Amino acid sequence: MSTTAGSTAGPTADPTPRRAGERVAAVVDLAAITANVRTLLALMRGSNPAGSVMAVVKADGYGHGAVAAAQAALAGGATWLGVATPTEALQLRAAGVDVPVLAWLWPPGERVAPALAAGVQLAVASRAQLDRVLDQAVGAVPDIHVKVDTGLGRGGVGPAEIGAVLDAVAAAQRAGRVRVAGLMSHLASADVPDDPSVPEQTATFHRILAAAADRGIDPPLRHLANTAGLIDHPATRFDLVRVGIGGYGLNPVATPVPLTPAMTLRATVALTKRVPAGHGVSYGLTYRTDRETTLALIPLGYADGLPRAASNRGEIWLAGARRRIAGRVAMDQVVVDCGDDPVAAGDPAIVFGPGEQGEPTARDWADYCGTIDYEIVTRIGPRVPRRNVGEAIP
Ligand SMILES: Cc1ncc(COP(=O)(O)O)c(C=O)c1O
């Protein structure tokens, strides 16, 4: 299934010249991120003219580079940034990013004083976390987001503790020791068409908001939706949507939205050779050539984030065609069987990209490997240099 429906960012496929000797590069189209966020903000504003977008840039911006992705998303109209850990938030601050940042995953023993001092807002999902914020805040009154579990069964205050946590938050608020900037939850299955959990979680979220209001907690930002919620479930939009994957141009639902995948993973053929029929290829010799053929060595492997599950399944765009990986994905390299096509060392190859030339997309790679495109882009390793193109224009 295609992950895109049109493009708002113009031609993006492999727009940069390869550097001499370039082994591999992840080319990140920042203009695509800007355009994607602008598109998703317009969707939000369609039902809530005062609504806002938080660009989720955790995990190094889903592998795209957190700071560059953040700046590109802000240029597209995002006014918030979301990360998992306080450390990720501090990395944004260290790079000079001074917009509101929310971090939602931290153990109650973590030293959050530096994040609080840097004005990072923290999600609080337990009494222990609330106490930690109260203990570690110095100077300014911290802004918190109460994170509640409405059915995902993962982070967030659970149903047994919600009353007590809301009581404690209300008391801290009355004492002037915290400001409740937000109340948030996270959807389990917004990407599954017509999944009943979405309206159930939304109803639970409304009930918890009412329980908070009864205690005098009236947060200006109520936020529940991820990308899939924003696109397919308008009732989950509330005041703010936390958009991750869609900003990177990957659409988690079938509803067409004009998004452009921002990452192109490319490589340079390191070696070619003619081999006879019956020649084995790569560890375990799980592939044998069925005729005399040309093998091309592509110099990236599972250490670079190519899943080993793509062995004998994944495809790479090379010399105008998609070519299947022959044999196992190794740590640093894979081989493709090119038949009699003219392929030479030094030729450019595209592992995945927007799909505009016929190259596979990250979604295709997810399908080869039985996973999701989130995992494909996020796991591109640190050995792969990121090359940004398309300036983020504020
Ligand atoms: C709490 C929270 N909100 C929002 C997101 C963004 O989700 P998506 O990438 O599906 O838009 C994530 C990512 O997993 C998340 O953990």
mmCIF file of C-alpha atoms and ligand atoms in Angstrom:
data_model
loop_
_atom_site.group_PDB
_atom_site.id
_atom_site.type_symbol
_atom_site.label_atom_id
_atom_site.label_comp_id
_atom_site.label_asym_id
_atom_site.label_seq_id
_atom_site.Cartn_x
_atom_site.Cartn_y
_atom_site.Cartn_z
ATOM 1 C CA MET A 1 0.000 0.000 0.000
ATOM 2 C CA SER A 2 1.271 3.449 -0.830
ATOM 3 C CA THR A 3 2.003 5.715 2.092
ATOM 4 C CA THR A 4 1.515 8.883 0.174
ATOM 5 C CA ALA A 5 -1.099 10.663 -1.812
ATOM 6 C CA GLY A 6 0.494 13.442 -3.779
ATOM 7 C CA SER A 7 3.185 15.821 -2.659
ATOM 8 C CA THR A 8 3.165 19.288 -1.232
ATOM 9 C CA ALA A 9 6.897 19.771 -1.214
ATOM 10 C CA GLY A 10 7.824 19.398 -4.865
ATOM 11 C CA PRO A 11 10.286 16.872 -6.240
ATOM 12 C CA THR A 12 12.236 15.353 -3.389
ATOM 13 C CA ALA A 13 13.789 12.143 -4.660
ATOM 14 C CA ASP A 14 17.497 12.086 -4.017
ATOM 15 C CA PRO A 15 17.942 15.828 -4.546
ATOM 16 C CA THR A 16 21.535 16.164 -3.362
ATOM 17 C CA PRO A 17 24.671 15.251 -5.214
ATOM 18 C CA ARG A 18 26.447 12.297 -3.724
ATOM 19 C CA ARG A 19 29.740 13.125 -2.137
ATOM 20 C CA ALA A 20 32.852 11.493 -3.553
ATOM 21 C CA GLY A 21 33.318 8.205 -1.762
ATOM 22 C CA GLU A 22 29.943 8.372 -0.049
ATOM 23 C CA ARG A 23 29.108 4.910 1.292
ATOM 24 C CA VAL A 24 25.620 5.645 2.451
ATOM 25 C CA ALA A 25 23.511 8.625 3.488
ATOM 26 C CA ALA A 26 20.078 9.332 4.875
ATOM 27 C CA VAL A 27 18.941 12.410 2.977
ATOM 28 C CA VAL A 28 16.366 14.284 5.058
ATOM 29 C CA ASP A 29 14.110 16.673 3.177
ATOM 30 C CA LEU A 30 13.360 19.376 5.727
ATOM 31 C CA ALA A 31 11.011 21.188 3.338
ATOM 32 C CA ALA A 32 8.910 18.022 3.246
ATOM 33 C CA ILE A 33 8.669 18.006 7.066
ATOM 34 C CA THR A 34 7.653 21.682 7.020
ATOM 35 C CA ALA A 35 5.009 21.029 4.366
ATOM 36 C CA ASN A 36 3.718 17.906 6.120
ATOM 37 C CA VAL A 37 3.293 19.727 9.418
ATOM 38 C CA ARG A 38 1.577 22.615 7.636
ATOM 39 C CA THR A 39 -0.835 20.119 6.048
ATOM 40 C CA LEU A 40 -1.565 18.412 9.369
ATOM 41 C CA LEU A 41 -2.031 21.753 11.147
ATOM 42 C CA ALA A 42 -4.574 22.735 8.482
ATOM 43 C CA LEU A 43 -6.416 19.484 9.163
ATOM 44 C CA MET A 44 -6.473 20.303 12.872
ATOM 45 C CA ARG A 45 -7.626 23.864 12.248
ATOM 46 C CA GLY A 46 -10.437 22.519 10.049
ATOM 47 C CA SER A 47 -12.268 21.395 13.159
ATOM 48 C CA ASN A 48 -10.599 23.546 15.787
ATOM 49 C CA PRO A 49 -9.502 26.972 14.524
ATOM 50 C CA ALA A 50 -7.571 27.567 17.754
ATOM 51 C CA GLY A 51 -5.995 24.103 17.767
ATOM 52 C CA SER A 52 -2.256 23.497 17.865
ATOM 53 C CA VAL A 53 0.223 20.883 16.721
ATOM 54 C CA MET A 54 2.961 19.377 18.866
ATOM 55 C CA ALA A 55 5.646 17.874 16.645
ATOM 56 C CA VAL A 56 6.957 14.688 18.227
ATOM 57 C CA VAL A 57 10.738 14.577 17.755
ATOM 58 C CA LYS A 58 11.673 11.821 20.202
ATOM 59 C CA ALA A 59 14.143 9.120 19.176
ATOM 60 C CA ASP A 60 16.240 11.660 17.272
ATOM 61 C CA GLY A 61 13.234 12.885 15.338
ATOM 62 C CA TYR A 62 12.193 9.323 14.400
ATOM 63 C CA GLY A 63 15.699 8.920 12.993
ATOM 64 C CA HIS A 64 15.600 12.122 10.943
ATOM 65 C CA GLY A 65 17.649 14.264 13.347
ATOM 66 C CA ALA A 66 15.784 15.830 16.267
ATOM 67 C CA VAL A 67 16.979 19.412 16.035
ATOM 68 C CA ALA A 68 16.640 19.765 12.270
ATOM 69 C CA ALA A 69 13.254 18.033 12.331
ATOM 70 C CA ALA A 70 12.110 20.282 15.181
ATOM 71 C CA GLN A 71 13.103 23.425 13.330
ATOM 72 C CA ALA A 72 11.433 22.213 10.149
ATOM 73 C CA ALA A 73 8.247 21.350 12.039
ATOM 74 C CA LEU A 74 8.192 24.742 13.773
ATOM 75 C CA ALA A 75 8.531 26.392 10.367
ATOM 76 C CA GLY A 76 5.412 24.458 9.353
ATOM 77 C CA GLY A 77 3.385 25.896 12.224
ATOM 78 C CA ALA A 78 3.953 23.462 15.096
ATOM 79 C CA THR A 79 4.114 25.429 18.337
ATOM 80 C CA TRP A 80 5.045 22.573 20.668
ATOM 81 C CA LEU A 81 7.653 19.833 20.615
ATOM 82 C CA GLY A 82 7.197 16.461 22.265
ATOM 83 C CA VAL A 83 9.866 13.984 23.331
ATOM 84 C CA ALA A 84 9.960 10.912 25.488
ATOM 85 C CA THR A 85 12.771 11.721 27.907
ATOM 86 C CA PRO A 86 13.908 14.850 29.731
ATOM 87 C CA THR A 87 17.377 14.232 28.262
ATOM 88 C CA GLU A 88 15.964 14.514 24.765
ATOM 89 C CA ALA A 89 14.291 17.766 25.779
ATOM 90 C CA LEU A 90 17.576 19.134 27.115
ATOM 91 C CA GLN A 91 19.287 18.275 23.827
ATOM 92 C CA LEU A 92 16.770 20.512 22.060
ATOM 93 C CA ARG A 93 17.395 23.292 24.576
ATOM 94 C CA ALA A 94 21.167 22.904 24.157
ATOM 95 C CA ALA A 95 20.676 23.450 20.419
ATOM 96 C CA GLY A 96 18.882 26.718 21.152
ATOM 97 C CA VAL A 97 15.313 25.484 20.640
ATOM 98 C CA ASP A 98 13.311 27.610 23.076
ATOM 99 C CA VAL A 99 9.663 26.765 22.277
ATOM 100 C CA PRO A 100 7.471 24.769 24.707
ATOM 101 C CA VAL A 101 8.754 21.197 25.038
ATOM 102 C CA LEU A 102 6.994 18.325 26.783
ATOM 103 C CA ALA A 103 8.768 15.152 27.967
ATOM 104 C CA TRP A 104 6.511 12.289 29.055
ATOM 105 C CA LEU A 105 8.658 9.341 30.031
ATOM 106 C CA TRP A 106 10.857 9.363 33.108
ATOM 107 C CA PRO A 107 11.237 7.229 36.211
ATOM 108 C CA PRO A 108 10.328 8.950 39.473
ATOM 109 C CA GLY A 109 13.940 8.748 40.686
ATOM 110 C CA GLU A 110 15.242 10.760 37.742
ATOM 111 C CA ARG A 111 16.960 14.070 38.425
ATOM 112 C CA VAL A 112 14.562 16.360 36.612
ATOM 113 C CA ALA A 113 15.864 19.616 38.098
ATOM 114 C CA PRO A 114 17.890 20.480 34.943
ATOM 115 C CA ALA A 115 14.882 19.923 32.698
ATOM 116 C CA LEU A 116 12.632 21.987 34.983
ATOM 117 C CA ALA A 117 15.240 24.737 35.139
ATOM 118 C CA ALA A 118 15.306 24.747 31.331
ATOM 119 C CA GLY A 119 11.542 25.258 31.263
ATOM 120 C CA VAL A 120 10.813 21.750 29.993
ATOM 121 C CA GLN A 121 7.288 20.658 30.878
ATOM 122 C CA LEU A 122 6.977 17.163 32.294
ATOM 123 C CA ALA A 123 4.155 14.678 32.148
ATOM 124 C CA VAL A 124 3.172 13.360 35.542
ATOM 125 C CA ALA A 125 1.580 9.921 35.724
ATOM 126 C CA SER A 126 1.836 9.036 39.406
ATOM 127 C CA ARG A 127 1.947 10.477 42.883
ATOM 128 C CA ALA A 128 5.682 9.704 43.009
ATOM 129 C CA GLN A 129 6.311 11.702 39.854
ATOM 130 C CA LEU A 130 4.302 14.640 41.165
ATOM 131 C CA ASP A 131 6.335 14.573 44.381
ATOM 132 C CA ARG A 132 9.552 14.454 42.367
ATOM 133 C CA VAL A 133 8.568 17.555 40.383
ATOM 134 C CA LEU A 134 7.601 19.379 43.586
ATOM 135 C CA ASP A 135 10.917 18.392 45.207
ATOM 136 C CA GLN A 136 13.121 19.306 42.279
ATOM 137 C CA ALA A 137 11.558 22.564 41.128
ATOM 138 C CA VAL A 138 13.568 25.620 42.076
ATOM 139 C CA GLY A 139 12.458 29.120 41.265
ATOM 140 C CA ALA A 140 9.715 29.142 38.664
ATOM 141 C CA VAL A 141 6.497 27.226 39.287
ATOM 142 C CA PRO A 142 6.679 24.147 37.029
ATOM 143 C CA ASP A 143 4.097 23.449 34.363
ATOM 144 C CA ILE A 144 2.970 19.831 34.285
ATOM 145 C CA HIS A 145 0.754 17.713 32.077
ATOM 146 C CA VAL A 146 -1.215 15.059 33.930
ATOM 147 C CA LYS A 147 -0.926 11.892 31.848
ATOM 148 C CA VAL A 148 -3.806 9.471 32.240
ATOM 149 C CA ASP A 149 -4.372 5.950 30.969
ATOM 150 C CA THR A 150 -7.692 5.889 29.133
ATOM 151 C CA GLY A 151 -7.235 2.347 27.867
ATOM 152 C CA LEU A 152 -3.821 1.934 26.250
ATOM 153 C CA GLY A 153 -2.614 0.102 29.333
ATOM 154 C CA ARG A 154 0.866 1.546 29.101
ATOM 155 C CA GLY A 155 1.873 4.959 30.529
ATOM 156 C CA GLY A 156 -0.451 7.284 32.399
ATOM 157 C CA VAL A 157 -2.259 7.212 35.739
ATOM 158 C CA GLY A 158 -4.322 4.031 35.980
ATOM 159 C CA PRO A 159 -7.984 3.887 37.004
ATOM 160 C CA ALA A 160 -7.219 2.795 40.579
ATOM 161 C CA GLU A 161 -4.994 5.820 41.282
ATOM 162 C CA ILE A 162 -6.653 8.533 39.235
ATOM 163 C CA GLY A 163 -8.770 10.003 42.066
ATOM 164 C CA ALA A 164 -5.861 10.213 44.485
ATOM 165 C CA VAL A 165 -3.479 11.655 41.889
ATOM 166 C CA LEU A 166 -6.014 14.303 40.820
ATOM 167 C CA ASP A 167 -6.533 15.188 44.507
ATOM 168 C CA ALA A 168 -2.780 15.590 44.997
ATOM 169 C CA VAL A 169 -2.402 17.639 41.806
ATOM 170 C CA ALA A 170 -5.312 19.877 42.858
ATOM 171 C CA ALA A 171 -3.730 20.419 46.278
ATOM 172 C CA ALA A 172 -0.343 21.287 44.721
ATOM 173 C CA GLN A 173 -2.073 23.656 42.335
ATOM 174 C CA ARG A 174 -3.978 25.366 45.162
ATOM 175 C CA ALA A 175 -0.698 25.752 47.033
ATOM 176 C CA GLY A 176 0.769 27.483 43.988
ATOM 177 C CA ARG A 177 3.429 24.779 43.592
ATOM 178 C CA VAL A 178 2.479 23.614 40.065
ATOM 179 C CA ARG A 179 0.515 24.856 37.102
ATOM 180 C CA VAL A 180 -1.478 22.221 35.255
ATOM 181 C CA ALA A 181 -0.743 23.143 31.662
ATOM 182 C CA GLY A 182 -2.212 20.000 30.181
ATOM 183 C CA LEU A 183 -4.088 16.784 30.637
ATOM 184 C CA MET A 184 -3.125 14.087 28.167
ATOM 185 C CA SER A 185 -3.640 10.494 27.173
ATOM 186 C CA HIS A 186 -2.511 8.296 24.277
ATOM 187 C CA LEU A 187 -4.573 6.224 21.850
ATOM 188 C CA ALA A 188 -4.055 2.484 21.408
ATOM 189 C CA SER A 189 -5.528 1.759 17.984
ATOM 190 C CA ALA A 190 -6.332 4.949 16.124
ATOM 191 C CA ASP A 191 -4.709 3.403 13.037
ATOM 192 C CA VAL A 192 -7.153 0.485 13.011
ATOM 193 C CA PRO A 193 -10.262 1.368 10.985
ATOM 194 C CA ASP A 194 -13.403 1.713 13.122
ATOM 195 C CA ASP A 195 -11.716 0.349 16.221
ATOM 196 C CA PRO A 196 -14.129 0.716 19.154
ATOM 197 C CA SER A 197 -11.282 1.544 21.523
ATOM 198 C CA VAL A 198 -11.043 5.042 20.023
ATOM 199 C CA PRO A 199 -14.519 6.260 21.067
ATOM 200 C CA GLU A 200 -14.137 4.356 24.346
ATOM 201 C CA GLN A 201 -10.847 6.075 25.141
ATOM 202 C CA THR A 202 -12.310 9.429 24.089
ATOM 203 C CA ALA A 203 -15.287 8.967 26.426
ATOM 204 C CA THR A 204 -12.974 7.968 29.276
ATOM 205 C CA PHE A 205 -10.849 11.040 28.584
ATOM 206 C CA HIS A 206 -13.970 13.242 28.861
ATOM 207 C CA ARG A 207 -14.890 11.578 32.162
ATOM 208 C CA ILE A 208 -11.414 12.193 33.579
ATOM 209 C CA LEU A 209 -11.522 15.818 32.421
ATOM 210 C CA ALA A 210 -14.821 16.212 34.274
ATOM 211 C CA ALA A 211 -13.339 14.616 37.397
ATOM 212 C CA ALA A 212 -10.397 17.018 37.137
ATOM 213 C CA ALA A 213 -12.750 19.986 36.699
ATOM 214 C CA ASP A 214 -14.652 18.918 39.831
ATOM 215 C CA ARG A 215 -11.390 19.383 41.703
ATOM 216 C CA GLY A 216 -10.687 22.772 40.149
ATOM 217 C CA ILE A 217 -8.243 21.488 37.539
ATOM 218 C CA ASP A 218 -9.029 23.075 34.190
ATOM 219 C CA PRO A 219 -5.997 22.569 31.934
ATOM 220 C CA PRO A 220 -5.717 24.850 28.914
ATOM 221 C CA LEU A 221 -4.362 21.983 26.791
ATOM 222 C CA ARG A 222 -6.274 18.718 26.554
ATOM 223 C CA HIS A 223 -4.460 16.338 24.207
ATOM 224 C CA LEU A 224 -5.174 12.801 23.112
ATOM 225 C CA ALA A 225 -4.572 12.359 19.374
ATOM 226 C CA ASN A 226 -1.516 11.078 17.558
ATOM 227 C CA THR A 227 -1.250 11.300 13.751
ATOM 228 C CA ALA A 228 -3.814 8.560 13.143
ATOM 229 C CA GLY A 229 -6.239 10.141 15.622
ATOM 230 C CA LEU A 230 -5.855 13.535 13.980
ATOM 231 C CA ILE A 231 -6.516 12.173 10.498
ATOM 232 C CA ASP A 232 -9.265 9.636 11.130
ATOM 233 C CA HIS A 233 -10.920 10.623 14.424
ATOM 234 C CA PRO A 234 -11.796 14.333 14.681
ATOM 235 C CA ALA A 235 -13.359 13.780 18.119
ATOM 236 C CA THR A 236 -9.891 13.027 19.494
ATOM 237 C CA ARG A 237 -8.372 16.339 18.457
ATOM 238 C CA PHE A 238 -9.198 18.494 21.516
ATOM 239 C CA ASP A 239 -6.802 21.498 21.879
ATOM 240 C CA LEU A 240 -3.532 19.989 20.698
ATOM 241 C CA VAL A 241 -2.512 16.996 18.591
ATOM 242 C CA ARG A 242 0.814 15.219 19.063
ATOM 243 C CA VAL A 243 1.985 14.479 15.570
ATOM 244 C CA GLY A 244 4.946 12.188 15.032
ATOM 245 C CA ILE A 245 4.977 9.893 12.025
ATOM 246 C CA GLY A 246 2.817 12.117 9.830
ATOM 247 C CA GLY A 247 5.291 14.963 10.111
ATOM 248 C CA TYR A 248 7.912 12.696 8.594
ATOM 249 C CA GLY A 249 5.545 12.043 5.699
ATOM 250 C CA LEU A 250 4.435 8.532 6.590
ATOM 251 C CA ASN A 251 0.683 8.128 6.786
ATOM 252 C CA PRO A 252 -0.400 5.499 9.342
ATOM 253 C CA VAL A 253 -3.951 5.236 7.974
ATOM 254 C CA ALA A 254 -5.541 4.612 4.577
ATOM 255 C CA THR A 255 -7.206 8.048 4.396
ATOM 256 C CA PRO A 256 -5.278 9.965 1.761
ATOM 257 C CA VAL A 257 -3.440 13.025 3.036
ATOM 258 C CA PRO A 258 -0.864 14.828 0.895
ATOM 259 C CA LEU A 259 2.262 13.940 2.847
ATOM 260 C CA THR A 260 5.762 13.505 1.488
ATOM 261 C CA PRO A 261 8.172 11.006 3.066
ATOM 262 C CA ALA A 262 11.121 13.037 4.259
ATOM 263 C CA MET A 263 13.841 10.409 4.381
ATOM 264 C CA THR A 264 15.673 8.866 1.431
ATOM 265 C CA LEU A 265 18.197 6.194 2.345
ATOM 266 C CA ARG A 266 20.757 5.807 -0.371
ATOM 267 C CA ALA A 267 24.032 3.977 -0.911
ATOM 268 C CA THR A 268 26.807 3.596 -3.448
ATOM 269 C CA VAL A 269 27.520 0.210 -5.024
ATOM 270 C CA ALA A 270 30.850 -0.894 -3.570
ATOM 271 C CA LEU A 271 31.669 -3.778 -5.892
ATOM 272 C CA THR A 272 30.223 -5.791 -8.759
ATOM 273 C CA LYS A 273 31.248 -9.191 -10.056
ATOM 274 C CA ARG A 274 30.176 -11.792 -12.582
ATOM 275 C CA VAL A 275 29.526 -15.193 -11.051
ATOM 276 C CA PRO A 276 28.404 -18.489 -12.621
ATOM 277 C CA ALA A 277 25.067 -20.248 -12.090
ATOM 278 C CA GLY A 278 24.874 -22.011 -8.723
ATOM 279 C CA HIS A 279 27.053 -19.481 -6.858
ATOM 280 C CA GLY A 280 26.036 -19.079 -3.212
ATOM 281 C CA VAL A 281 25.550 -15.604 -1.719
ATOM 282 C CA SER A 282 26.133 -14.294 1.823
ATOM 283 C CA TYR A 283 26.124 -16.054 5.211
ATOM 284 C CA GLY A 284 24.457 -19.428 5.255
ATOM 285 C CA LEU A 285 24.373 -19.484 1.432
ATOM 286 C CA THR A 286 20.587 -19.129 1.544
ATOM 287 C CA TYR A 287 20.620 -17.776 -2.033
ATOM 288 C CA ARG A 288 22.133 -19.401 -5.116
ATOM 289 C CA THR A 289 22.283 -17.794 -8.530
ATOM 290 C CA ASP A 290 20.130 -19.566 -11.123
ATOM 291 C CA ARG A 291 22.243 -18.400 -14.080
ATOM 292 C CA GLU A 292 25.457 -16.561 -14.809
ATOM 293 C CA THR A 293 24.817 -13.136 -13.362
ATOM 294 C CA THR A 294 26.206 -9.890 -11.966
ATOM 295 C CA LEU A 295 26.122 -9.446 -8.206
ATOM 296 C CA ALA A 296 26.267 -5.931 -6.759
ATOM 297 C CA LEU A 297 27.473 -5.288 -3.214
ATOM 298 C CA ILE A 298 25.564 -2.543 -1.376
ATOM 299 C CA PRO A 299 27.564 -1.374 1.645
ATOM 300 C CA LEU A 300 25.013 -1.169 4.404
ATOM 301 C CA GLY A 301 23.586 -3.790 6.694
ATOM 302 C CA TYR A 302 21.834 -4.420 9.963
ATOM 303 C CA ALA A 303 24.322 -2.274 11.875
ATOM 304 C CA ASP A 304 23.005 0.598 9.788
ATOM 305 C CA GLY A 305 19.400 -0.313 10.572
ATOM 306 C CA LEU A 306 18.482 -2.586 7.665
ATOM 307 C CA PRO A 307 16.512 -5.350 9.361
ATOM 308 C CA ARG A 308 18.010 -8.818 8.925
ATOM 309 C CA ALA A 309 14.412 -9.962 8.425
ATOM 310 C CA ALA A 310 14.719 -8.412 4.950
ATOM 311 C CA SER A 311 17.097 -11.219 3.916
ATOM 312 C CA ASN A 312 15.974 -12.594 0.529
ATOM 313 C CA ARG A 313 12.933 -10.260 0.689
ATOM 314 C CA GLY A 314 13.872 -6.588 0.692
ATOM 315 C CA GLU A 315 14.286 -4.659 -2.522
ATOM 316 C CA ILE A 316 16.702 -1.891 -3.464
ATOM 317 C CA TRP A 317 16.387 0.523 -6.379
ATOM 318 C CA LEU A 318 19.457 0.230 -8.600
ATOM 319 C CA ALA A 319 20.025 1.025 -12.275
ATOM 320 C CA GLY A 320 16.373 1.802 -12.912
ATOM 321 C CA ALA A 321 14.811 -1.253 -11.277
ATOM 322 C CA ARG A 322 13.875 -2.671 -7.900
ATOM 323 C CA ARG A 323 16.195 -5.580 -7.150
ATOM 324 C CA ARG A 324 15.681 -8.168 -4.454
ATOM 325 C CA ILE A 325 18.304 -8.713 -1.777
ATOM 326 C CA ALA A 326 20.089 -11.979 -2.515
ATOM 327 C CA GLY A 327 20.823 -13.944 0.649
ATOM 328 C CA ARG A 328 21.173 -12.663 4.173
ATOM 329 C CA VAL A 329 21.504 -9.071 5.283
ATOM 330 C CA ALA A 330 24.902 -8.942 6.981
ATOM 331 C CA MET A 331 26.102 -6.428 9.552
ATOM 332 C CA ASP A 332 27.572 -4.025 7.002
ATOM 333 C CA GLN A 333 26.447 -5.161 3.569
ATOM 334 C CA VAL A 334 23.868 -6.760 1.337
ATOM 335 C CA VAL A 335 24.057 -8.192 -2.177
ATOM 336 C CA VAL A 336 21.588 -7.799 -5.023
ATOM 337 C CA ASP A 337 21.419 -10.007 -8.111
ATOM 338 C CA CYS A 338 21.362 -7.825 -11.241
ATOM 339 C CA GLY A 339 21.324 -10.454 -14.012
ATOM 340 C CA ASP A 340 22.907 -9.071 -17.184
ATOM 341 C CA ASP A 341 21.988 -5.449 -16.500
ATOM 342 C CA PRO A 342 24.840 -2.977 -16.703
ATOM 343 C CA VAL A 343 25.646 -2.197 -13.077
ATOM 344 C CA ALA A 344 29.013 -0.960 -11.876
ATOM 345 C CA ALA A 345 30.807 -0.110 -8.667
ATOM 346 C CA GLY A 346 30.077 3.542 -7.892
ATOM 347 C CA ASP A 347 26.482 3.422 -9.119
ATOM 348 C CA PRO A 348 23.863 5.043 -6.867
ATOM 349 C CA ALA A 349 21.291 2.856 -5.134
ATOM 350 C CA ILE A 350 18.199 3.880 -3.175
ATOM 351 C CA VAL A 351 17.072 1.643 -0.330
ATOM 352 C CA PHE A 352 13.901 3.622 0.273
ATOM 353 C CA GLY A 353 12.556 7.072 -0.438
ATOM 354 C CA PRO A 354 9.339 8.871 -1.325
ATOM 355 C CA GLY A 355 8.725 6.315 -4.078
ATOM 356 C CA GLU A 356 8.593 8.885 -6.839
ATOM 357 C CA GLN A 357 11.127 7.149 -9.086
ATOM 358 C CA GLY A 358 9.861 3.672 -8.372
ATOM 359 C CA GLU A 359 12.129 3.060 -5.410
ATOM 360 C CA PRO A 360 10.661 1.239 -2.402
ATOM 361 C CA THR A 361 9.198 3.328 0.417
ATOM 362 C CA ALA A 362 9.751 2.890 4.147
ATOM 363 C CA ARG A 363 6.293 1.282 4.187
ATOM 364 C CA ASP A 364 7.453 -1.231 1.583
ATOM 365 C CA TRP A 365 10.420 -2.026 3.813
ATOM 366 C CA ALA A 366 8.093 -2.462 6.753
ATOM 367 C CA ASP A 367 6.064 -4.916 4.686
ATOM 368 C CA TYR A 368 9.176 -6.882 3.673
ATOM 369 C CA CYS A 369 10.062 -7.269 7.333
ATOM 370 C CA GLY A 370 6.678 -7.673 9.027
ATOM 371 C CA THR A 371 6.998 -4.409 10.939
ATOM 372 C CA ILE A 372 5.859 -0.769 10.737
ATOM 373 C CA ASP A 373 7.515 2.098 8.922
ATOM 374 C CA TYR A 374 8.087 3.832 12.277
ATOM 375 C CA GLU A 375 10.626 1.138 13.066
ATOM 376 C CA ILE A 376 12.298 1.319 9.652
ATOM 377 C CA VAL A 377 13.120 5.041 9.820
ATOM 378 C CA THR A 378 13.788 5.175 13.561
ATOM 379 C CA ARG A 379 16.378 2.413 13.483
ATOM 380 C CA ILE A 380 18.603 3.900 10.800
ATOM 381 C CA GLY A 381 21.817 3.843 12.787
ATOM 382 C CA PRO A 382 24.298 6.492 13.839
ATOM 383 C CA ARG A 383 26.836 5.213 11.286
ATOM 384 C CA VAL A 384 24.611 6.604 8.524
ATOM 385 C CA PRO A 385 25.294 10.327 8.046
ATOM 386 C CA ARG A 386 22.192 12.506 7.816
ATOM 387 C CA ARG A 387 22.292 15.030 5.017
ATOM 388 C CA ASN A 388 19.656 17.713 5.284
ATOM 389 C CA VAL A 389 18.181 19.323 2.206
ATOM 390 C CA GLY A 390 15.419 21.892 1.824
ATOM 391 C CA GLU A 391 15.954 24.653 4.334
ATOM 392 C CA ALA A 392 13.309 25.166 7.000
ATOM 393 C CA ILE A 393 12.048 28.647 6.188
ATOM 394 C CA PRO A 394 10.417 30.269 9.221
HETATM 395 C C1 LIG B 1 2.654 9.928 23.917
HETATM 396 C C2 LIG B 1 2.819 9.998 22.434
HETATM 397 N N1 LIG B 1 2.135 10.914 21.740
HETATM 398 C C3 LIG B 1 2.241 11.016 20.404
HETATM 399 C C4 LIG B 1 3.062 10.167 19.689
HETATM 400 C C5 LIG B 1 3.137 10.315 18.186
HETATM 401 O O1 LIG B 1 2.501 9.249 17.529
HETATM 402 P P1 LIG B 1 2.489 9.159 15.940
HETATM 403 O O2 LIG B 1 3.906 9.004 15.534
HETATM 404 O O3 LIG B 1 1.692 7.930 15.666
HETATM 405 O O4 LIG B 1 1.875 10.398 15.433
HETATM 406 C C6 LIG B 1 3.782 9.187 20.363
HETATM 407 C C7 LIG B 1 4.615 8.229 19.614
HETATM 408 O O5 LIG B 1 4.608 7.070 19.811
HETATM 409 C C8 LIG B 1 3.658 9.089 21.775
HETATM 410 O O6 LIG B 1 4.345 8.181 22.484
#
